[in-house]
Coordinates of C-alpha atoms in Angstrom, one line a residue:
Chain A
X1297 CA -12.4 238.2 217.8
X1298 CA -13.7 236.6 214.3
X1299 CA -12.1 239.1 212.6
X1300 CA -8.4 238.0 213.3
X1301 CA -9.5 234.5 212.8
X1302 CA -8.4 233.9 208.9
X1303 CA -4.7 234.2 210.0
X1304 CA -5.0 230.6 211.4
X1305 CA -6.6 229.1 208.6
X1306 CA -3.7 229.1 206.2
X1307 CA -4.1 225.2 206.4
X1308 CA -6.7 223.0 207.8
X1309 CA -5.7 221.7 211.4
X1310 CA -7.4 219.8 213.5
X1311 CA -8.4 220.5 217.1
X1312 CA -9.9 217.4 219.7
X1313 CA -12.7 219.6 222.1
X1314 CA -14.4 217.5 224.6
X1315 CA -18.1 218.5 225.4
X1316 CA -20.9 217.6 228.0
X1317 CA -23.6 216.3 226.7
X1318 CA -25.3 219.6 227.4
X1319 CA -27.9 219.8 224.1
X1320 CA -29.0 222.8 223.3
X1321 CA -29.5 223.6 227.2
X1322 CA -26.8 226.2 226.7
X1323 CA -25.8 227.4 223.2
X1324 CA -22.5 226.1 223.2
X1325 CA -22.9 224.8 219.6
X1326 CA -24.0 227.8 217.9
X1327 CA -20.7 229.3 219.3
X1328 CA -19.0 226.9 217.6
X1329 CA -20.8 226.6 214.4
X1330 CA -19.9 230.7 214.0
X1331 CA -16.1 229.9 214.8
X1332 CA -16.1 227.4 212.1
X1333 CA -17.8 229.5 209.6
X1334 CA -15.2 232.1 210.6
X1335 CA -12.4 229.1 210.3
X1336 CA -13.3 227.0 207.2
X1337 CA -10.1 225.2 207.7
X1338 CA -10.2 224.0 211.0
X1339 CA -11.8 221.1 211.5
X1340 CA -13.1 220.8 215.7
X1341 CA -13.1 217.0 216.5
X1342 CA -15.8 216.8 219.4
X1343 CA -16.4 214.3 221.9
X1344 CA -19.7 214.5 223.7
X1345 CA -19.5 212.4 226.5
X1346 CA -19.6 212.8 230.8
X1347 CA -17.3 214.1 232.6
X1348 CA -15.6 210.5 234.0
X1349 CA -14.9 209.5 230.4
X1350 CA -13.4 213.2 229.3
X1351 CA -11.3 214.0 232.1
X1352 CA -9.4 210.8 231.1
X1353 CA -9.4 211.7 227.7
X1354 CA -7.6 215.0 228.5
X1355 CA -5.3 213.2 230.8
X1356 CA -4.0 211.3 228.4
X1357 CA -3.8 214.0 225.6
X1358 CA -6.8 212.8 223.9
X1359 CA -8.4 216.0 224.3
X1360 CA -7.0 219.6 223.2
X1361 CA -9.5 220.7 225.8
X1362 CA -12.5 220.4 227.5
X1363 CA -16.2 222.3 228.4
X1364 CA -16.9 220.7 231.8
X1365 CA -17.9 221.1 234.8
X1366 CA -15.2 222.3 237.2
X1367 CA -16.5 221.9 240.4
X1368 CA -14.3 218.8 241.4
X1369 CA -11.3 219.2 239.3
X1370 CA -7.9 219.9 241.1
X1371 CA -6.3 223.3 240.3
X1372 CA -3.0 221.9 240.3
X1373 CA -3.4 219.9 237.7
X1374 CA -5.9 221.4 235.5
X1375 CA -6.0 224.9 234.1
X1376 CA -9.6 226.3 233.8
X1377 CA -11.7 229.3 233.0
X1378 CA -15.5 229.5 234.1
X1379 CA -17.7 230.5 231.5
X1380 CA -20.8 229.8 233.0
X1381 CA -22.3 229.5 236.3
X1382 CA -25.0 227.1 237.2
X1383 CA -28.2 226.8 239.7
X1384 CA -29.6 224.0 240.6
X1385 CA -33.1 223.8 240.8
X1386 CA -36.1 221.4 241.9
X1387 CA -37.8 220.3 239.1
X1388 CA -41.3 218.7 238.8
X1389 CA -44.4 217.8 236.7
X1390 CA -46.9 220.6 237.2
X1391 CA -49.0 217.8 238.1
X1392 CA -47.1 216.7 240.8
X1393 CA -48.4 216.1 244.7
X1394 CA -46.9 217.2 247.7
X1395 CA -45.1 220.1 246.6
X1396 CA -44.7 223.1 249.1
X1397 CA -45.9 226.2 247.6
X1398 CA -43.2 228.3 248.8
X1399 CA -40.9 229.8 246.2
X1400 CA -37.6 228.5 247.2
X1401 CA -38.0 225.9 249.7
X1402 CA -35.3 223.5 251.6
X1403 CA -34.4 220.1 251.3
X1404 CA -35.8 218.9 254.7
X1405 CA -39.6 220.0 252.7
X1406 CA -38.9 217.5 250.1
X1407 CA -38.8 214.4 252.1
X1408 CA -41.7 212.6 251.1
X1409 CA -41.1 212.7 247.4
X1410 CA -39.6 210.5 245.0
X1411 CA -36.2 211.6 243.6
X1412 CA -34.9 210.8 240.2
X1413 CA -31.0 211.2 240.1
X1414 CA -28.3 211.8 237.6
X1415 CA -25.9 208.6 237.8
X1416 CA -23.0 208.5 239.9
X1417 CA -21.2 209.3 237.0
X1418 CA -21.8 212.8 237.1
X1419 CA -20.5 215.8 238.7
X1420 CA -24.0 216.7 239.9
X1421 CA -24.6 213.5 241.5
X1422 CA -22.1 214.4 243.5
X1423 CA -23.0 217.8 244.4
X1424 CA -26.9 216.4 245.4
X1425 CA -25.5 213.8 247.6
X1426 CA -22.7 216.3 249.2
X1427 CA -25.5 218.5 250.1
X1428 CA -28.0 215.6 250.8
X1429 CA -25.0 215.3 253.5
X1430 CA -25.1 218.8 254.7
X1431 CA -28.5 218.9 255.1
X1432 CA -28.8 215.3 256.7
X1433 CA -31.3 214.5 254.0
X1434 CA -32.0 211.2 253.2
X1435 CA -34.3 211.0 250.0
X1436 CA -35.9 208.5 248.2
X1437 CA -34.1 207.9 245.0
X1438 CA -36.1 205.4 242.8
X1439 CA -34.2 205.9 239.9
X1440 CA -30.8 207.4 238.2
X1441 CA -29.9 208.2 234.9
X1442 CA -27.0 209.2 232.9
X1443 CA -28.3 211.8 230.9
X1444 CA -30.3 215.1 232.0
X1445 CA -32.8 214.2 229.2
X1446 CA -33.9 211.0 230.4
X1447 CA -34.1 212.0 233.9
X1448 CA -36.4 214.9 232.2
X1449 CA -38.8 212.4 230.2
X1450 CA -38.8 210.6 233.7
X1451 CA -40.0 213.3 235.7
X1452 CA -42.4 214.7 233.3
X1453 CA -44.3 210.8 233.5
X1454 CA -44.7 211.8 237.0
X1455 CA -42.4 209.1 238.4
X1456 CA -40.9 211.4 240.6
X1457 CA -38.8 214.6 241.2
X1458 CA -35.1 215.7 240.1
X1459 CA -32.5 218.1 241.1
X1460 CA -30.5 219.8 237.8
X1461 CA -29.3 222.9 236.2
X1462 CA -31.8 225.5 235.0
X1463 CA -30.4 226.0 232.2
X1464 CA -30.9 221.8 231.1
X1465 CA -35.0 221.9 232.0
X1466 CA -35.8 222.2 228.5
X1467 CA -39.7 223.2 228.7
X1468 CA -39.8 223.2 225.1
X1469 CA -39.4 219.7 224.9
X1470 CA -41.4 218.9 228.1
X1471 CA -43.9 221.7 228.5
X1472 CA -45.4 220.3 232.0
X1473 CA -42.2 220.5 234.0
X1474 CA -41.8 223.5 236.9
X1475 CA -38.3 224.9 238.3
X1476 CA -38.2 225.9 241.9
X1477 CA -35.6 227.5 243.8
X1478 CA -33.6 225.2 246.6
X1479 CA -32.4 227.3 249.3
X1480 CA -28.8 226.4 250.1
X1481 CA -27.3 227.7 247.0
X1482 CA -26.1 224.3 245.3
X1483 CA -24.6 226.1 242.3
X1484 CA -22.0 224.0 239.7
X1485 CA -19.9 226.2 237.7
X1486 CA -19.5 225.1 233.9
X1487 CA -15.6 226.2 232.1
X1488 CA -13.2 225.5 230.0
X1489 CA -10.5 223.3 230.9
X1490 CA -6.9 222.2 229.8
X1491 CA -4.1 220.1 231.7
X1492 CA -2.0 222.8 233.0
X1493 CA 1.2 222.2 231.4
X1494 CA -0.1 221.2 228.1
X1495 CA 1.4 222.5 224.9
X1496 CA -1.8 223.2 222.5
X1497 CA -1.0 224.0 218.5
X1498 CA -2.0 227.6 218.0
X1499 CA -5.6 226.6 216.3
X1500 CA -6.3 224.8 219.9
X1501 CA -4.7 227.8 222.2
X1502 CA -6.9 230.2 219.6
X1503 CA -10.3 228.4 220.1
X1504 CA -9.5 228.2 223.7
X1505 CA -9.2 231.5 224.3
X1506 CA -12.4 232.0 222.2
X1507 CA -14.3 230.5 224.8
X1508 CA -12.6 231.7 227.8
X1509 CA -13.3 235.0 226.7
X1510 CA -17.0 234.4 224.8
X1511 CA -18.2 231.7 227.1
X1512 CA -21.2 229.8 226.9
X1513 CA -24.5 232.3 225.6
X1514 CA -27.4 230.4 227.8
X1515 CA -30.7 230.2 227.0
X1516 CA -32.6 233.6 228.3
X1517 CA -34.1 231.5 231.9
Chain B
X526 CA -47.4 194.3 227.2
X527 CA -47.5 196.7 230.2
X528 CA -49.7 194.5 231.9
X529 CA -47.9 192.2 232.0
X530 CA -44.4 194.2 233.2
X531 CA -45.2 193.7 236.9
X532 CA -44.4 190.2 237.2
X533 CA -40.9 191.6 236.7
X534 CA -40.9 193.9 238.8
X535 CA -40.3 191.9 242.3
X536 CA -36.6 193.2 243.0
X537 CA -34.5 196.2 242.0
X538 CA -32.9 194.8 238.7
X539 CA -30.4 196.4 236.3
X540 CA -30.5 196.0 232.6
X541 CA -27.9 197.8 230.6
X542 CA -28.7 199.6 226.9
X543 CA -26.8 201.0 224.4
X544 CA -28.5 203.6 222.5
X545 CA -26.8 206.4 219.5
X546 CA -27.5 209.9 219.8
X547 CA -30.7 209.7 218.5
X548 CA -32.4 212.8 221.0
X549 CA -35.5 213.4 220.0
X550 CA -35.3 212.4 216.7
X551 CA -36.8 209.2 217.6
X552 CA -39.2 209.1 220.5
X553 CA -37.4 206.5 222.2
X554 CA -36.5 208.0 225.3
X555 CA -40.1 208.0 226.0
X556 CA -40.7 204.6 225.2
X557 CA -38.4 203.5 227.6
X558 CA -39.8 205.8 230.2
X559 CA -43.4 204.4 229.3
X560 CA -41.5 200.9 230.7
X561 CA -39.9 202.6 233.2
X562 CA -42.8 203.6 234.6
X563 CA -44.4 200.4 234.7
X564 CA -41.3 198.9 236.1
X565 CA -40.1 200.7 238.9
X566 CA -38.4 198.2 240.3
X567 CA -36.1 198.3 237.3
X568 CA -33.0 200.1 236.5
X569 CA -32.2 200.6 232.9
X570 CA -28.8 202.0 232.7
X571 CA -28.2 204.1 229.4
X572 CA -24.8 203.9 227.4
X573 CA -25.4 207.0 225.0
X574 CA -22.4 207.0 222.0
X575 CA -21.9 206.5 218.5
X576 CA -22.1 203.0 216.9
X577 CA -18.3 202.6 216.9
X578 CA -18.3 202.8 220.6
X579 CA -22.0 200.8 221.2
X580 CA -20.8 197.6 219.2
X581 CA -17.5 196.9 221.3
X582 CA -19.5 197.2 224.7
X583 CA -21.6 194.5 223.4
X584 CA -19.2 192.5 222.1
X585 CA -17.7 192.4 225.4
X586 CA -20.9 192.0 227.7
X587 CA -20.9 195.3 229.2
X588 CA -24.3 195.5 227.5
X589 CA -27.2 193.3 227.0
X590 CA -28.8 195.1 224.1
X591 CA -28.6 198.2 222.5
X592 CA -30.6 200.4 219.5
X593 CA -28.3 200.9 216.8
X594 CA -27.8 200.7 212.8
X595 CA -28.1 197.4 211.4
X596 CA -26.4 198.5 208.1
X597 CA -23.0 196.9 208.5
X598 CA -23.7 193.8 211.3
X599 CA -23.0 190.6 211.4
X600 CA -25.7 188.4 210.9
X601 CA -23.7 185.5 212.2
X602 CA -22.8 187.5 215.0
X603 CA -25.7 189.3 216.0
X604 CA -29.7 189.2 216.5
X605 CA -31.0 192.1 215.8
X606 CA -35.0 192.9 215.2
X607 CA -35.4 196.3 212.9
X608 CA -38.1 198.6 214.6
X609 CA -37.1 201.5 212.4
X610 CA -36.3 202.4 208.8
X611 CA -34.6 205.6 208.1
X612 CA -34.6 207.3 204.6
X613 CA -31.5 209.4 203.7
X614 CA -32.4 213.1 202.0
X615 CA -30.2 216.1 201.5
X616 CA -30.6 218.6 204.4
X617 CA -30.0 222.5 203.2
X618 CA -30.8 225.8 204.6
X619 CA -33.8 227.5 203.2
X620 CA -31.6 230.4 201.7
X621 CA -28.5 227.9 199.9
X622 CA -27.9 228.7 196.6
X623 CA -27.5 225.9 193.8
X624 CA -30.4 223.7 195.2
X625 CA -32.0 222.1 192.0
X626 CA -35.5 223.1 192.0
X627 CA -36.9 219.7 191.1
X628 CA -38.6 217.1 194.0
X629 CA -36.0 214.3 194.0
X630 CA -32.3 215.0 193.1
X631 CA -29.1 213.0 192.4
X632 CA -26.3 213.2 193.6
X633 CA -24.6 214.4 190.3
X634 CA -26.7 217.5 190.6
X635 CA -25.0 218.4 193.4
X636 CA -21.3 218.7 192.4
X637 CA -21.2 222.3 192.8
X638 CA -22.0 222.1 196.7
X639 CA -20.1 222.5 199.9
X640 CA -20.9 219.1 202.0
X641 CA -20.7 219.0 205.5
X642 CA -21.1 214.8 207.0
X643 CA -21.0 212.5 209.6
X644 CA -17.6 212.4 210.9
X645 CA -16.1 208.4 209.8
X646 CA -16.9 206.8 213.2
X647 CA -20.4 207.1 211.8
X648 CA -22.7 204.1 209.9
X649 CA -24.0 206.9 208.0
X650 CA -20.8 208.0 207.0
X651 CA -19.9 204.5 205.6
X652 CA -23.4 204.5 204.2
X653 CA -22.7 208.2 202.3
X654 CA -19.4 207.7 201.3
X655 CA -21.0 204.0 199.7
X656 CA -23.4 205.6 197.4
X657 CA -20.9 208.3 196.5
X658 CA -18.4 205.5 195.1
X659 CA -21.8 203.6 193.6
X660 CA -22.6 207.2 191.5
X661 CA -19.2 207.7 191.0
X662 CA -19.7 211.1 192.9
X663 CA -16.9 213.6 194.6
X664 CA -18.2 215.9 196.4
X665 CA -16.0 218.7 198.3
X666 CA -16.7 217.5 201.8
X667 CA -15.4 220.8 204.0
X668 CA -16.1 219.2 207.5
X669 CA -17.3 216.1 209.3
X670 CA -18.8 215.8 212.7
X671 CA -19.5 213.1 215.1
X672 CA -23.3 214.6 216.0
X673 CA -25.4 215.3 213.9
X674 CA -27.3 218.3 215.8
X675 CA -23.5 220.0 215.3
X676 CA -24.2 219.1 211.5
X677 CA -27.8 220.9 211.6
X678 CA -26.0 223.6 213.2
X679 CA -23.6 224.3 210.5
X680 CA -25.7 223.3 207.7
X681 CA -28.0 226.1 209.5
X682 CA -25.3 228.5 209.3
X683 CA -25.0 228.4 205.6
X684 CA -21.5 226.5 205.8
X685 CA -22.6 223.8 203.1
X686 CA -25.5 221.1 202.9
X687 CA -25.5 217.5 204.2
X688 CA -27.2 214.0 203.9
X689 CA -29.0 212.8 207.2
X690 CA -31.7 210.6 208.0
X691 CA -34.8 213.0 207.7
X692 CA -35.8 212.1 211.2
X693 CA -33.1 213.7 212.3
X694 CA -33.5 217.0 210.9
X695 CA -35.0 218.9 213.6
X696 CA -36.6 221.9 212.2
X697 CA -38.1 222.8 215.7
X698 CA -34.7 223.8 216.7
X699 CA -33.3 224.9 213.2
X700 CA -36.9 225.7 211.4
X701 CA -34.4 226.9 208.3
X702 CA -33.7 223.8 207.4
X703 CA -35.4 221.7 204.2
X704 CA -35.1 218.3 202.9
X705 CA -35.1 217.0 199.2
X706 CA -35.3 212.9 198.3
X707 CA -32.8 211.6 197.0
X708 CA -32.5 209.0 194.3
X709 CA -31.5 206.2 194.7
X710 CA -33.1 205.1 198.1
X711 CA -30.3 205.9 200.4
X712 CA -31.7 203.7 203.7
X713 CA -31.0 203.0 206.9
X714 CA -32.0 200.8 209.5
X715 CA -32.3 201.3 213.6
X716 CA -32.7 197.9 215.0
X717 CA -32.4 196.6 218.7
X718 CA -29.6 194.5 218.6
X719 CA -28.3 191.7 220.8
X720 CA -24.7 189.5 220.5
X721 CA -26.6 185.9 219.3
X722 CA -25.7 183.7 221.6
X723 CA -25.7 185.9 224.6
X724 CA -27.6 184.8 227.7
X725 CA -29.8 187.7 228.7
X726 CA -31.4 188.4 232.6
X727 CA -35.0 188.1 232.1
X728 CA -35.3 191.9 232.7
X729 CA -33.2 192.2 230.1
X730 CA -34.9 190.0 227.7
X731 CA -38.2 191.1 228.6
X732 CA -37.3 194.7 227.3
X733 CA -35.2 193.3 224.3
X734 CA -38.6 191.8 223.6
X735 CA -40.6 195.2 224.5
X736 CA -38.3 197.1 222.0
X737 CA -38.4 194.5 219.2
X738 CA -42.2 194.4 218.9
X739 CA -43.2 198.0 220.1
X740 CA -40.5 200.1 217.5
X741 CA -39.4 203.4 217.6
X742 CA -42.7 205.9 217.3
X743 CA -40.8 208.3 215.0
X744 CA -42.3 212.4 215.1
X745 CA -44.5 212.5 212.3
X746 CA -42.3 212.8 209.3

């Protein structure tokens, strides 16, 4: 797909792209940085933010389009293409008390540890607490936190436990932290997304299409 | 000062921070979560964004404090406390051609170079686009971005060079990447920063306080 790219660049253009703040927990960047080496004269404006302040962004024509999570988003409004499916795991300090030693385990096991949360903000606050509901769980959350980083540093000080992606427990960063399987299949599917009846300049429609068909390389997990 | 962090810790209390994009450029994150730890009955909620966004919050009270560049505030306006001071250097990849050999270059040596910068939203992009007009310097700036990991990432590519902090240059994730000095001592400084006449919680001002006297522990540099 590079290789018809230079027909766009005949003059720099500028496409908005909204973003989770996802790191480098899936390569989502390096797909971009070889799109722009391909396109010199394009320049991608990004906006790395949560998903409750892009959505409105895209709304309102803010946004060309966005890389977030479509798990909530209504398909008569919005237009989307997955490009990366998510599972949610337990994660914990390898330190950690009180954790079964089965290798996926249930919700109902985890009862007497401390939960650290994503903020209500986020898409996967709601998809813990919708299947905190199923389940009839009722945890202890001592803390939430906007971003999956923090919530890492927090669990790796042994403060408690968290629910997230796989693919954001960077154990580079935080050697000490452990992923196990929940059984219940909480899963969050990651795509690209534009307002369905949104006219997008050809640079925009061309860099969409880039990652609806490319999608997001993760990290080998 | 941990010790003495429980006597503030007698009810859930909420204390909201702006911080930039730092990541692990800075070891903040795990400053806060060496307070958090030690206050659990505290809730620090994190506004992550760039300075443009950060200042208005304040401005307006939906923050108490945040950690941000102190290059272009208000003394009149503002209190800040500087707990870190950033030096400016010129980030390449290990294989771009044209980089002068010698230890510290100016910025007339480097005419002949693609730039890549901080997108104008950015103090360092003020601060850049400052000393170019000082040294009477014009470089062929090909891109800007609003994060500087998307920077690393196309300076990694080969795209063009760049001027960043040199704590920011993360050369775990992009070990390609080199730094010169630069003359002319291009500086910036992270502060924690509060509007001056604002009236804080004493949660709040108790880890205004924390911040202001413990710093930033930057990686070794």
């Amino acid at each position: 797909m590079l290789q018809d790219m230079e027909q766009y660049s005949s003059a720099k253009k500028t496409i908005s792209m909204g973003i989770l703040p996802l790191e480098q927990g899936y390569r989502l960047l390096e797909r971009l940085t070889s799109y722009q080496v391909a396109m010199e004269r394009v320049q991608v404006n990004i906006t790395e933010d949560n998903q409750g302040k892009l959505i409105p962004l895209l709304d309102h024509g803010k946004l060309d389009f966005a890389v977030v999570r479509m798990d909530e988003l209504d398909p008569e409004v919005y237009e989307f293409h997955p490009i990366y499916r998510d599972k949610l795991v337990l994660v914990y300090r390898n330190t950690q008390e009180g954790i079964p030693k089965e290798e996926s385990v249930s919700l109902s096991q985890l009862s007497h540890l401390p939960f650290v949360l994503m903020s209500d903000e986020s898409v996967l606050h709601n998809l813990c607490v919708r299947q905190f509901h199923r389940e009839n769980f009722h945890p202890s959350v001592i803390y939430t936190a906007a971003r999956h980083r923090y919530l890492l540093s927090l669990v790796n000080s042994g403060l408690g436990v968290t629910i997230l992606p796989k693919a954001l427990v960077n154990t580079d960063l935080f050697p000490d932290l452990c992923c196990k399987d929940l059984r219940g299949d909480m899963e969050s599917l990651i795509g690209v997304v534009r307002l369905k009846h949104a006219h997008l300049s050809a640079g925009a429609e061309h860099l969409y299409e880039f990652f609806a068909q490319q999608g997001i390389l993760a990290q080998e997990l």
